[in-house]
CSV table of C-alpha atoms in Angstrom, one decimal:
chain,number,residue,atom,x,y,z
I,1,MET,CA,19.5,-22.0,12.9
I,2,ASN,CA,20.2,-22.2,9.3
I,3,THR,CA,23.3,-22.1,7.6
I,4,LEU,CA,25.1,-22.9,4.1
I,5,THR,CA,28.8,-23.8,3.8
I,6,VAL,CA,30.4,-22.5,0.4
I,7,GLY,CA,34.3,-23.4,0.5
I,8,ALA,CA,35.9,-21.9,3.5
I,9,ARG,CA,32.5,-19.9,4.0
I,10,THR,CA,29.8,-20.3,6.5
I,11,LEU,CA,26.7,-17.8,5.5
I,12,GLU,CA,23.9,-17.9,7.5
I,13,LEU,CA,20.6,-17.9,6.4
I,14,ASP,CA,16.5,-17.6,7.4
I,15,LYS,CA,14.4,-19.9,8.9
I,16,ASP,CA,12.9,-20.4,4.8
I,17,GLY,CA,16.5,-20.8,3.3
I,18,TYR,CA,17.1,-17.2,2.3
I,19,LEU,CA,20.5,-15.5,2.9
I,20,VAL,CA,20.2,-13.4,5.2
I,21,ASP,CA,22.6,-11.2,4.2
I,22,LEU,CA,22.4,-9.8,0.4
I,23,ASN,CA,26.0,-9.1,-0.5
I,24,GLU,CA,27.1,-12.3,0.3
I,25,TRP,CA,25.6,-13.5,-2.8
I,26,SER,CA,28.0,-14.6,-5.4
I,27,ALA,CA,27.8,-17.4,-8.3
I,28,ASP,CA,29.2,-20.3,-5.9
I,29,VAL,CA,26.8,-19.4,-3.7
I,30,ALA,CA,23.8,-19.6,-6.0
I,31,ASN,CA,24.9,-22.8,-7.5
I,32,ALA,CA,25.4,-24.0,-3.6
I,33,LEU,CA,21.3,-23.0,-2.6
I,34,ALA,CA,20.3,-24.9,-6.1
I,35,ALA,CA,22.6,-28.0,-5.5
I,36,ALA,CA,20.0,-27.6,-2.0
I,37,GLU,CA,17.6,-27.5,-3.8
I,38,ALA,CA,18.2,-30.1,-6.1
I,39,LEU,CA,18.7,-27.9,-8.9
I,40,GLU,CA,21.3,-27.3,-11.8
I,41,LEU,CA,22.1,-23.9,-13.3
I,42,THR,CA,22.4,-23.4,-16.9
I,43,PRO,CA,22.7,-19.9,-18.9
I,44,ALA,CA,18.3,-20.0,-18.4
I,45,HIS,CA,18.9,-20.3,-15.0
I,46,TRP,CA,21.3,-17.0,-14.2
I,47,GLU,CA,19.7,-14.9,-17.2
I,48,ILE,CA,16.4,-14.7,-14.7
I,49,LEU,CA,18.5,-14.6,-11.4
I,50,GLU,CA,21.0,-11.9,-13.0
I,51,LEU,CA,17.6,-9.9,-14.2
I,52,LEU,CA,16.5,-10.9,-10.4
I,53,ARG,CA,19.4,-9.2,-8.7
I,54,GLN,CA,18.8,-5.9,-10.9
I,55,PHE,CA,14.9,-5.9,-10.3
I,56,TYR,CA,16.5,-5.8,-6.1
I,57,GLN,CA,18.3,-3.3,-7.2
I,58,GLU,CA,15.8,-1.0,-9.5
I,59,PHE,CA,13.1,-1.4,-6.2
I,60,GLN,CA,14.5,-2.9,-3.2
I,61,LEU,CA,12.1,-5.8,-3.0
I,62,SER,CA,11.8,-9.6,-4.3
I,63,PRO,CA,9.2,-9.4,-7.3
I,64,ALA,CA,5.4,-11.8,-7.2
I,65,THR,CA,5.3,-14.5,-9.5
I,66,ARG,CA,3.2,-12.1,-12.1
I,67,PRO,CA,5.9,-8.6,-12.2
I,68,LEU,CA,8.6,-11.2,-12.4
I,69,ILE,CA,6.8,-12.3,-15.7
I,70,LYS,CA,6.1,-8.7,-16.2
I,71,TYR,CA,9.4,-7.6,-15.5
I,72,THR,CA,11.3,-10.7,-18.2
I,73,ALA,CA,8.8,-10.3,-20.8
I,74,LEU,CA,9.9,-6.6,-20.7
I,75,LYS,CA,13.4,-7.2,-20.6
I,76,LEU,CA,14.7,-11.3,-22.0
I,77,GLY,CA,10.5,-10.3,-24.4
I,78,ALA,CA,8.0,-12.5,-24.5
I,79,ASP,CA,9.0,-15.6,-25.0
I,80,LYS,CA,10.8,-15.8,-22.1
I,81,GLY,CA,8.7,-13.7,-20.1
I,82,ASN,CA,6.0,-16.4,-18.9
I,83,SER,CA,4.5,-18.1,-16.5
I,84,LEU,CA,5.2,-21.5,-19.1
I,85,HIS,CA,8.5,-21.0,-19.0
I,86,LEU,CA,9.2,-19.7,-15.6
I,87,ASN,CA,7.8,-22.3,-14.1
I,88,LYS,CA,10.2,-25.3,-15.6
I,89,LEU,CA,12.9,-23.5,-14.8
I,90,PHE,CA,12.5,-22.9,-11.7
I,91,ASN,CA,10.2,-25.9,-10.0
I,92,GLY,CA,6.5,-24.3,-10.0
I,93,THR,CA,7.5,-21.7,-7.8
I,94,PRO,CA,9.7,-19.2,-9.7
I,95,ALA,CA,8.7,-15.9,-7.5
I,96,LYS,CA,10.1,-18.1,-4.2
I,97,LEU,CA,12.7,-20.3,-6.1
I,98,ALA,CA,14.3,-17.9,-7.8
I,99,ALA,CA,14.6,-15.1,-5.0
I,100,LYS,CA,16.1,-17.7,-2.9
I,101,LEU,CA,18.9,-18.8,-4.9
I,102,ALA,CA,19.7,-14.5,-6.7
I,103,GLY,CA,19.9,-14.4,-2.2
I,104,LEU,CA,17.0,-11.5,-2.3
I,105,PRO,CA,14.6,-12.4,0.5
I,106,ARG,CA,11.6,-13.8,0.6
I,107,PRO,CA,8.9,-11.8,-2.2
I,108,THR,CA,6.3,-10.2,0.5
I,109,ASN,CA,3.5,-10.6,-1.4
I,110,CYS,CA,3.7,-14.2,-2.5
I,111,LEU,CA,1.2,-15.8,-0.1
N,1,MET,CA,-22.2,4.4,-3.8
N,2,SER,CA,-22.9,6.4,-0.8
N,3,THR,CA,-19.9,6.5,1.5
N,4,LEU,CA,-20.0,6.6,5.6
N,5,HIS,CA,-17.2,8.4,6.9
N,6,VAL,CA,-15.4,7.3,10.2
N,7,VAL,CA,-13.8,10.0,11.9
N,8,SER,CA,-12.3,9.5,15.3
N,9,HIS,CA,-9.6,11.9,16.1
N,10,SER,CA,-10.0,15.4,17.0
N,11,PRO,CA,-10.7,18.2,14.5
N,12,PHE,CA,-8.9,20.7,16.5
N,13,THR,CA,-5.0,18.4,16.4
N,14,ASP,CA,-5.8,16.7,13.6
N,15,SER,CA,-6.7,17.0,9.8
N,16,ARG,CA,-8.7,14.0,9.4
N,17,LEU,CA,-11.6,15.5,9.6
N,18,ASP,CA,-10.8,18.8,7.0
N,19,SER,CA,-9.2,16.3,5.2
N,20,CYS,CA,-12.3,14.3,4.5
N,21,LEU,CA,-14.9,16.8,4.6
N,22,ARG,CA,-12.6,18.5,1.3
N,23,VAL,CA,-13.6,14.7,-0.6
N,24,CYS,CA,-16.8,13.9,1.0
N,25,GLY,CA,-19.6,13.5,-1.9
N,26,SER,CA,-23.1,14.7,-1.8
N,27,ASP,CA,-24.5,11.7,-0.8
N,28,ASP,CA,-22.2,11.0,2.1
N,29,ALA,CA,-22.4,10.7,5.8
N,30,ILE,CA,-19.5,11.4,8.6
N,31,LEU,CA,-20.2,9.7,11.8
N,32,LEU,CA,-17.9,10.8,14.8
N,33,CYS,CA,-16.6,8.6,17.0
N,34,GLY,CA,-14.1,8.4,20.4
N,35,ASP,CA,-12.6,12.5,20.2
N,36,GLY,CA,-14.0,12.7,16.7
N,37,ALA,CA,-17.2,13.7,18.5
N,38,TYR,CA,-15.7,17.2,19.1
N,39,GLY,CA,-16.3,17.6,15.8
N,40,LEU,CA,-19.4,18.7,17.0
N,41,ARG,CA,-17.4,21.5,18.1
N,42,HIS,CA,-16.7,22.1,14.2
N,43,PRO,CA,-17.6,24.8,12.3
N,44,ALA,CA,-16.5,22.9,8.7
N,45,LEU,CA,-19.2,20.5,9.4
N,46,LEU,CA,-21.6,22.9,9.6
N,47,THR,CA,-20.9,25.0,6.2
N,48,LYS,CA,-20.2,21.9,4.5
N,49,GLY,CA,-24.0,20.6,5.3
N,50,VAL,CA,-23.1,17.2,5.0
N,51,LYS,CA,-25.4,14.2,7.2
N,52,VAL,CA,-23.6,13.8,10.7
N,53,PHE,CA,-23.5,11.2,12.6
N,54,VAL,CA,-21.9,11.0,16.0
N,55,LEU,CA,-21.8,8.1,18.9
N,56,ALA,CA,-24.0,8.6,21.8
N,57,GLU,CA,-21.9,7.1,24.3
N,58,ASP,CA,-19.1,9.4,23.3
N,59,SER,CA,-20.6,12.4,23.0
N,60,LEU,CA,-22.1,12.2,26.3
N,61,ALA,CA,-19.1,11.0,27.6
N,62,ARG,CA,-18.0,14.6,27.1
N,63,ASN,CA,-20.9,16.2,27.8
N,64,LEU,CA,-21.3,18.2,23.8
N,65,PRO,CA,-24.5,19.1,23.3
N,66,LEU,CA,-26.0,18.2,19.9
N,67,PRO,CA,-26.9,20.5,17.8
N,68,ASP,CA,-30.0,19.9,15.1
N,69,TRP,CA,-27.6,19.5,12.1
N,70,ALA,CA,-26.1,16.3,13.5
N,71,ASP,CA,-28.1,13.2,14.9
N,72,CYS,CA,-27.7,10.9,17.6
N,73,VAL,CA,-27.4,6.8,17.5
N,74,ASP,CA,-25.9,4.2,19.8
N,75,TYR,CA,-24.2,1.0,18.7
N,76,PRO,CA,-26.8,-0.7,16.9
N,77,GLY,CA,-27.7,2.6,15.2
N,78,PHE,CA,-24.1,2.4,13.9
N,79,VAL,CA,-24.1,-0.7,12.5
N,80,GLN,CA,-27.9,-0.4,10.7
N,81,LEU,CA,-25.7,2.9,9.2
N,82,SER,CA,-23.3,0.6,8.1
N,83,ILE,CA,-25.1,-1.4,6.2
N,84,ASP,CA,-27.3,1.1,4.6
N,85,TYR,CA,-24.5,2.8,3.4
N,86,ASP,CA,-22.5,1.2,0.1
N,87,LYS,CA,-19.6,1.3,2.5
N,88,VAL,CA,-17.6,2.5,5.4
N,89,ASN,CA,-14.3,4.5,4.9
N,90,THR,CA,-12.4,4.3,8.0
N,91,TRP,CA,-9.8,7.4,8.9
N,92,LEU,CA,-7.5,5.2,10.6
R,1,MET,CA,-15.9,-9.8,-10.6
R,2,SER,CA,-13.5,-9.0,-7.4
R,3,LYS,CA,-14.9,-6.2,-5.5
R,4,SER,CA,-12.6,-3.0,-6.5
R,5,LEU,CA,-10.4,-1.8,-3.2
R,6,LEU,CA,-9.3,2.0,-3.1
R,7,VAL,CA,-6.4,2.4,-0.7
R,8,ILE,CA,-6.1,6.0,0.4
R,9,SER,CA,-2.1,6.5,2.1
R,10,ARG,CA,-2.7,9.8,4.0
R,11,GLN,CA,0.6,9.5,6.3
R,12,ALA,CA,4.6,10.9,5.8
R,13,PRO,CA,7.3,8.0,5.3
R,14,TRP,CA,9.2,7.7,7.7
R,15,SER,CA,7.6,8.1,10.6
R,16,GLY,CA,5.3,5.3,11.3
R,17,PRO,CA,4.6,1.5,9.3
R,18,SER,CA,1.8,3.7,8.2
R,19,ALA,CA,3.0,4.2,4.8
R,20,ARG,CA,4.2,0.9,4.3
R,21,GLU,CA,1.6,-0.8,4.9
R,22,ALA,CA,-0.7,0.6,3.0
R,23,LEU,CA,1.6,0.1,-0.3
R,24,ASP,CA,1.8,-3.7,1.1
R,25,ILE,CA,-1.5,-4.1,0.5
R,26,VAL,CA,-1.4,-2.8,-2.6
R,27,LEU,CA,1.3,-4.9,-4.1
R,28,ALA,CA,-0.7,-7.9,-2.3
R,29,GLY,CA,-4.3,-6.9,-4.3
R,30,GLY,CA,-2.2,-6.4,-7.3
R,31,ALA,CA,-0.2,-10.0,-7.3
R,32,PHE,CA,-3.9,-11.2,-7.0
R,33,ASP,CA,-5.4,-8.9,-10.2
R,34,LEU,CA,-7.6,-7.8,-7.5
R,35,PRO,CA,-8.6,-3.8,-9.2
R,36,ILE,CA,-7.9,-2.1,-6.8
R,37,GLY,CA,-5.8,2.0,-7.3
R,38,LEU,CA,-3.6,3.9,-4.5
R,39,LEU,CA,-4.4,7.4,-3.7
R,40,PHE,CA,-2.0,10.2,-1.6
R,41,LEU,CA,-3.8,12.0,0.4
R,42,ASP,CA,-2.6,14.5,3.2
R,43,ASP,CA,1.6,14.0,4.3
R,44,GLY,CA,0.9,10.6,2.2
R,45,VAL,CA,1.8,12.8,-1.1
R,46,PHE,CA,4.7,13.3,1.1
R,47,GLN,CA,5.6,9.7,-0.2
R,48,LEU,CA,6.2,11.1,-3.6
R,49,ALA,CA,8.9,14.0,-2.6
R,50,PRO,CA,12.2,12.7,-5.0
R,51,HIS,CA,15.4,12.2,-4.1
R,52,GLN,CA,15.1,11.2,-0.2
R,53,ASP,CA,17.2,9.1,1.3
R,54,ALA,CA,15.8,5.9,3.6
R,55,LYS,CA,18.6,5.0,4.3
R,56,ALA,CA,19.7,7.5,6.2
R,57,VAL,CA,16.8,6.1,9.0
R,58,GLN,CA,17.8,2.6,8.8
R,59,GLN,CA,14.5,2.1,6.5
R,60,LYS,CA,13.8,0.1,3.1
R,61,ASP,CA,13.3,2.6,0.4
R,62,LEU,CA,9.6,3.3,0.4
R,63,GLY,CA,10.4,6.0,-3.0
R,64,ALA,CA,12.3,2.3,-5.2
R,65,ASN,CA,9.2,0.5,-4.2
R,66,LEU,CA,6.4,2.6,-5.7
R,67,GLN,CA,8.2,2.4,-9.1
R,68,ALA,CA,7.3,-1.2,-8.7
R,69,LEU,CA,4.0,-0.3,-8.9
R,70,GLY,CA,3.5,-0.8,-12.9
R,71,LEU,CA,4.8,-4.4,-12.8
R,72,PHE,CA,2.4,-4.9,-10.0
R,73,GLY,CA,-0.5,-4.2,-12.2
R,74,ILE,CA,-1.9,-1.2,-10.0
R,75,ASP,CA,-2.0,1.7,-12.9
R,76,GLU,CA,-4.6,3.8,-11.2
R,77,VAL,CA,-2.2,5.9,-8.5
R,78,PHE,CA,-3.3,8.6,-7.8
R,79,ALA,CA,-2.8,11.8,-5.5
R,80,CYS,CA,-4.5,14.7,-4.0
R,81,GLY,CA,-3.2,18.0,-5.7
R,82,HIS,CA,-4.4,20.5,-2.5
R,83,SER,CA,-2.2,18.4,-0.1
R,84,LEU,CA,1.0,18.7,-2.6
R,85,ALA,CA,-0.1,22.6,-3.0
R,86,ALA,CA,-0.1,22.9,0.7
R,87,ARG,CA,3.0,21.3,1.2
R,88,GLY,CA,5.2,23.5,-1.6
R,89,LEU,CA,5.8,20.1,-3.9
R,90,THR,CA,5.3,19.7,-7.7
R,91,HIS,CA,3.2,17.1,-9.3
R,92,PRO,CA,4.7,13.9,-9.3
R,93,VAL,CA,5.8,11.9,-11.8
R,94,ASN,CA,4.0,8.3,-10.9
R,95,ALA,CA,1.3,9.7,-9.9
R,96,GLN,CA,-1.9,11.7,-11.2
R,97,PRO,CA,-2.8,14.7,-9.4
R,98,LEU,CA,-6.5,14.7,-8.5
R,99,ASN,CA,-8.8,17.9,-7.6
R,100,ASP,CA,-11.0,17.6,-4.7
R,101,GLU,CA,-14.3,17.1,-6.5
R,102,GLN,CA,-12.1,14.6,-8.2
R,103,ILE,CA,-11.1,12.5,-5.3
R,104,SER,CA,-15.2,11.8,-4.5
R,105,GLN,CA,-15.9,10.8,-7.5
R,106,LEU,CA,-12.6,8.5,-7.3
R,107,ILE,CA,-14.0,7.1,-3.7
R,108,ASP,CA,-17.7,6.7,-4.9
R,109,ARG,CA,-16.3,4.8,-8.5
R,110,TYR,CA,-14.5,1.9,-5.6
R,111,ASP,CA,-16.5,-1.0,-4.0
R,112,GLN,CA,-14.5,-0.4,-0.6
R,113,VAL,CA,-12.0,2.5,0.8
R,114,ILE,CA,-9.1,1.4,3.0
R,115,THR,CA,-7.5,5.0,4.7
R,116,LEU,CA,-4.3,4.5,6.7
């Protein structure tokens, strides 16, 4: 079984490295997940992670790339809601990687 | 564009055939198979005036006489129908 | 030009996988930018009823998922007016009601149809 150690806690991950329990997510968890992907989280990243958490609250699903871009443009404006900005932040796979770091399930419609 | 509607549930226990008849276009046809073949005893099919086919083995197995408003097809006939119509809508 | 696809969802939300599967097809199609439409027919219109509680039956919130259709690029969302009326449902906010004749024309307009 995949696990992630954050301080004294050991969290369960699924086979693709996604957090099994969404409620265990915290800033420390996000940092640890990012470290595992060799990524350092900046305020520009955090803004998108918060947005994804909000998306999940609202729609109960993880967005594929296109809806993620649309939603970001809607909430943060077109200068951030575009594939260039999101690809740069999340190593070219924004839907999958950002969902992972935000503690959401793997996007189901992202093949 | 014409549609071949495939219905495999009995109209006496299920709403598929009734709904299909409501939204069926004038160029469309209905193919009855499985328990859908019991549709041959469903008066609504007659009054709608839509083209009706039934899969031979299913009507034979159920001893359903073929009314003059329906046609019988075998499996190659089924395949031919699915080519003749622009699309197939299977009421799963 | 991709072929257009109409998905007809005609099962109630909580009794089996059909409603979920229909939505998954639509969302996957939307993610690939296919011209796709969704029609709620028969008991499928129960998916649109307000204030349902998916948690009470330990399921995912299909109603919340449906709100995301626009973001997935699915703008063609319809409901059968006859099915709504027969079930005492008022016109839903997120689907356009159609009469039988309009549904017939809708099916005609799409290249492919999947009914679940």
